Amino acid sequence: YRANYQFQHYMPLTKQMTLAVNAEYGLGNGYGNRGGLPFYKNFYAGGVGSVRGYASSSLGPRDRTNGVDESIGGTHRMVGNIELLFSLPGFDRSLRLGTFFDAGCFLVLEFAVGAA
């Protein structure tokens, strides 16, 4: 199973500035004693859609065995973003600049879910 929750809120501060807040939480695991999720269903972060400034899917737990450094993802993911967006004087309000702060956290937890 996998579950995701996302909260987004845009707050106008002035006529030219807007504060945007985004929070995401995801969790997943396999059923019963089948183990965790397949690697392609794990949670990843990094890149434009989550934590900017990092390569796509580069954040989170890694497998460093046999001299290979691969991202394996995690069973829980938390990502938070705060952006201050402001329009440029003399331009249409659809053209904006912004400054941002992004953060992310991964967890790999082992627990079982199933029917008895």
Coordinates of C-alpha atoms in Angstrom, one line a residue:
Y1 CA 0.0 0.0 0.0
R2 CA 1.0 3.6 -0.5
A3 CA -0.7 6.7 0.9
N4 CA 0.1 10.4 0.2
Y5 CA -1.1 13.7 1.6
Q6 CA -0.3 17.1 0.2
F7 CA -1.2 20.5 1.7
Q8 CA -0.7 23.7 -0.4
H9 CA -1.6 27.2 0.6
Y10 CA -1.1 30.6 -1.2
M11 CA -1.3 33.7 1.0
P12 CA -1.2 37.1 -0.6
L13 CA 1.0 39.4 1.5
T14 CA 0.7 42.5 -0.7
K15 CA -0.6 43.2 -4.2
Q16 CA 2.8 42.2 -5.6
M17 CA 3.9 39.5 -3.1
T18 CA 2.5 36.0 -2.4
L19 CA 3.7 33.4 0.2
A20 CA 3.3 29.8 -1.0
V21 CA 3.5 26.9 1.4
N22 CA 3.6 23.2 0.5
A23 CA 3.9 20.2 2.7
E24 CA 3.9 16.6 1.6
Y25 CA 3.9 13.3 3.5
G26 CA 3.9 9.8 2.0
L27 CA 4.1 6.3 3.5
G28 CA 4.1 2.9 2.1
N29 CA 4.8 -0.8 3.0
G30 CA 4.0 -4.3 1.8
Y31 CA 1.2 -6.3 3.3
G32 CA 1.7 -9.0 5.9
N33 CA 5.1 -10.7 5.8
R34 CA 5.8 -10.0 2.1
G35 CA 8.4 -7.4 3.0
G36 CA 8.5 -3.8 1.9
L37 CA 7.6 -2.1 -1.3
P38 CA 9.3 -2.9 -4.6
F39 CA 12.1 -0.4 -5.3
Y40 CA 10.2 1.3 -8.1
K41 CA 7.3 2.1 -5.6
N42 CA 9.6 3.6 -2.9
F43 CA 9.5 7.3 -2.2
Y44 CA 12.3 9.5 -3.7
A45 CA 13.0 13.2 -3.6
G46 CA 15.3 15.7 -5.2
G47 CA 14.7 17.8 -8.3
V48 CA 12.3 20.4 -9.5
G49 CA 9.2 18.7 -8.1
S50 CA 10.4 18.3 -4.5
V51 CA 13.8 19.6 -3.2
R52 CA 15.2 21.9 -5.8
G53 CA 19.0 22.2 -6.2
Y54 CA 19.5 18.4 -6.1
A55 CA 19.4 16.0 -9.0
S56 CA 16.2 14.1 -9.6
S57 CA 15.6 11.3 -7.1
S58 CA 19.1 11.8 -5.6
L59 CA 18.0 12.3 -1.9
G60 CA 17.1 9.5 0.5
P61 CA 18.5 6.1 1.5
R62 CA 21.3 4.8 -0.7
D63 CA 22.8 1.4 -1.4
R64 CA 26.6 1.6 -1.4
T65 CA 27.4 -2.1 -1.7
N66 CA 29.9 -3.4 -4.3
G67 CA 31.2 0.1 -5.1
V68 CA 27.9 1.2 -6.5
D69 CA 26.1 4.3 -5.0
E70 CA 22.4 4.0 -5.9
S71 CA 19.4 5.7 -4.5
I72 CA 16.9 3.1 -3.2
G73 CA 14.2 5.4 -1.8
G74 CA 12.4 5.1 1.4
T75 CA 9.1 3.9 2.9
H76 CA 8.2 7.4 4.4
R77 CA 8.9 10.8 2.8
M78 CA 8.3 14.3 4.1
V79 CA 8.9 17.4 1.9
G80 CA 8.3 21.0 2.8
N81 CA 8.6 24.1 0.6
I82 CA 8.2 27.8 1.3
E83 CA 8.3 30.3 -1.6
L84 CA 8.1 34.1 -1.6
L85 CA 6.8 35.1 -5.1
F86 CA 6.8 38.7 -6.3
S87 CA 5.8 40.3 -9.6
L88 CA 8.3 42.3 -11.6
P89 CA 7.5 46.1 -11.9
G90 CA 6.5 47.0 -15.4
F91 CA 5.6 43.4 -16.4
D92 CA 2.4 41.4 -16.4
R93 CA 1.5 39.8 -13.1
S94 CA 2.0 36.4 -14.7
L95 CA 5.7 37.0 -14.8
R96 CA 7.1 36.5 -11.3
L97 CA 10.4 36.0 -9.5
G98 CA 10.7 34.1 -6.3
T99 CA 12.9 32.9 -3.5
F100 CA 12.4 29.5 -1.9
F101 CA 13.4 27.2 0.9
D102 CA 13.0 23.4 0.4
A103 CA 13.6 20.6 2.9
G104 CA 13.0 16.8 2.9
C105 CA 13.3 13.8 5.2
F106 CA 13.2 10.1 4.5
L107 CA 12.6 7.2 6.8
V108 CA 12.9 3.5 6.3
L109 CA 10.7 1.8 8.9
E110 CA 10.0 -1.9 9.2
F111 CA 6.4 -2.8 10.3
A112 CA 3.8 -5.3 9.2
V113 CA 0.2 -4.8 8.3
G114 CA -2.1 -7.7 7.7
A115 CA -5.2 -9.6 8.8
A116 CA -5.0 -12.3 11.5

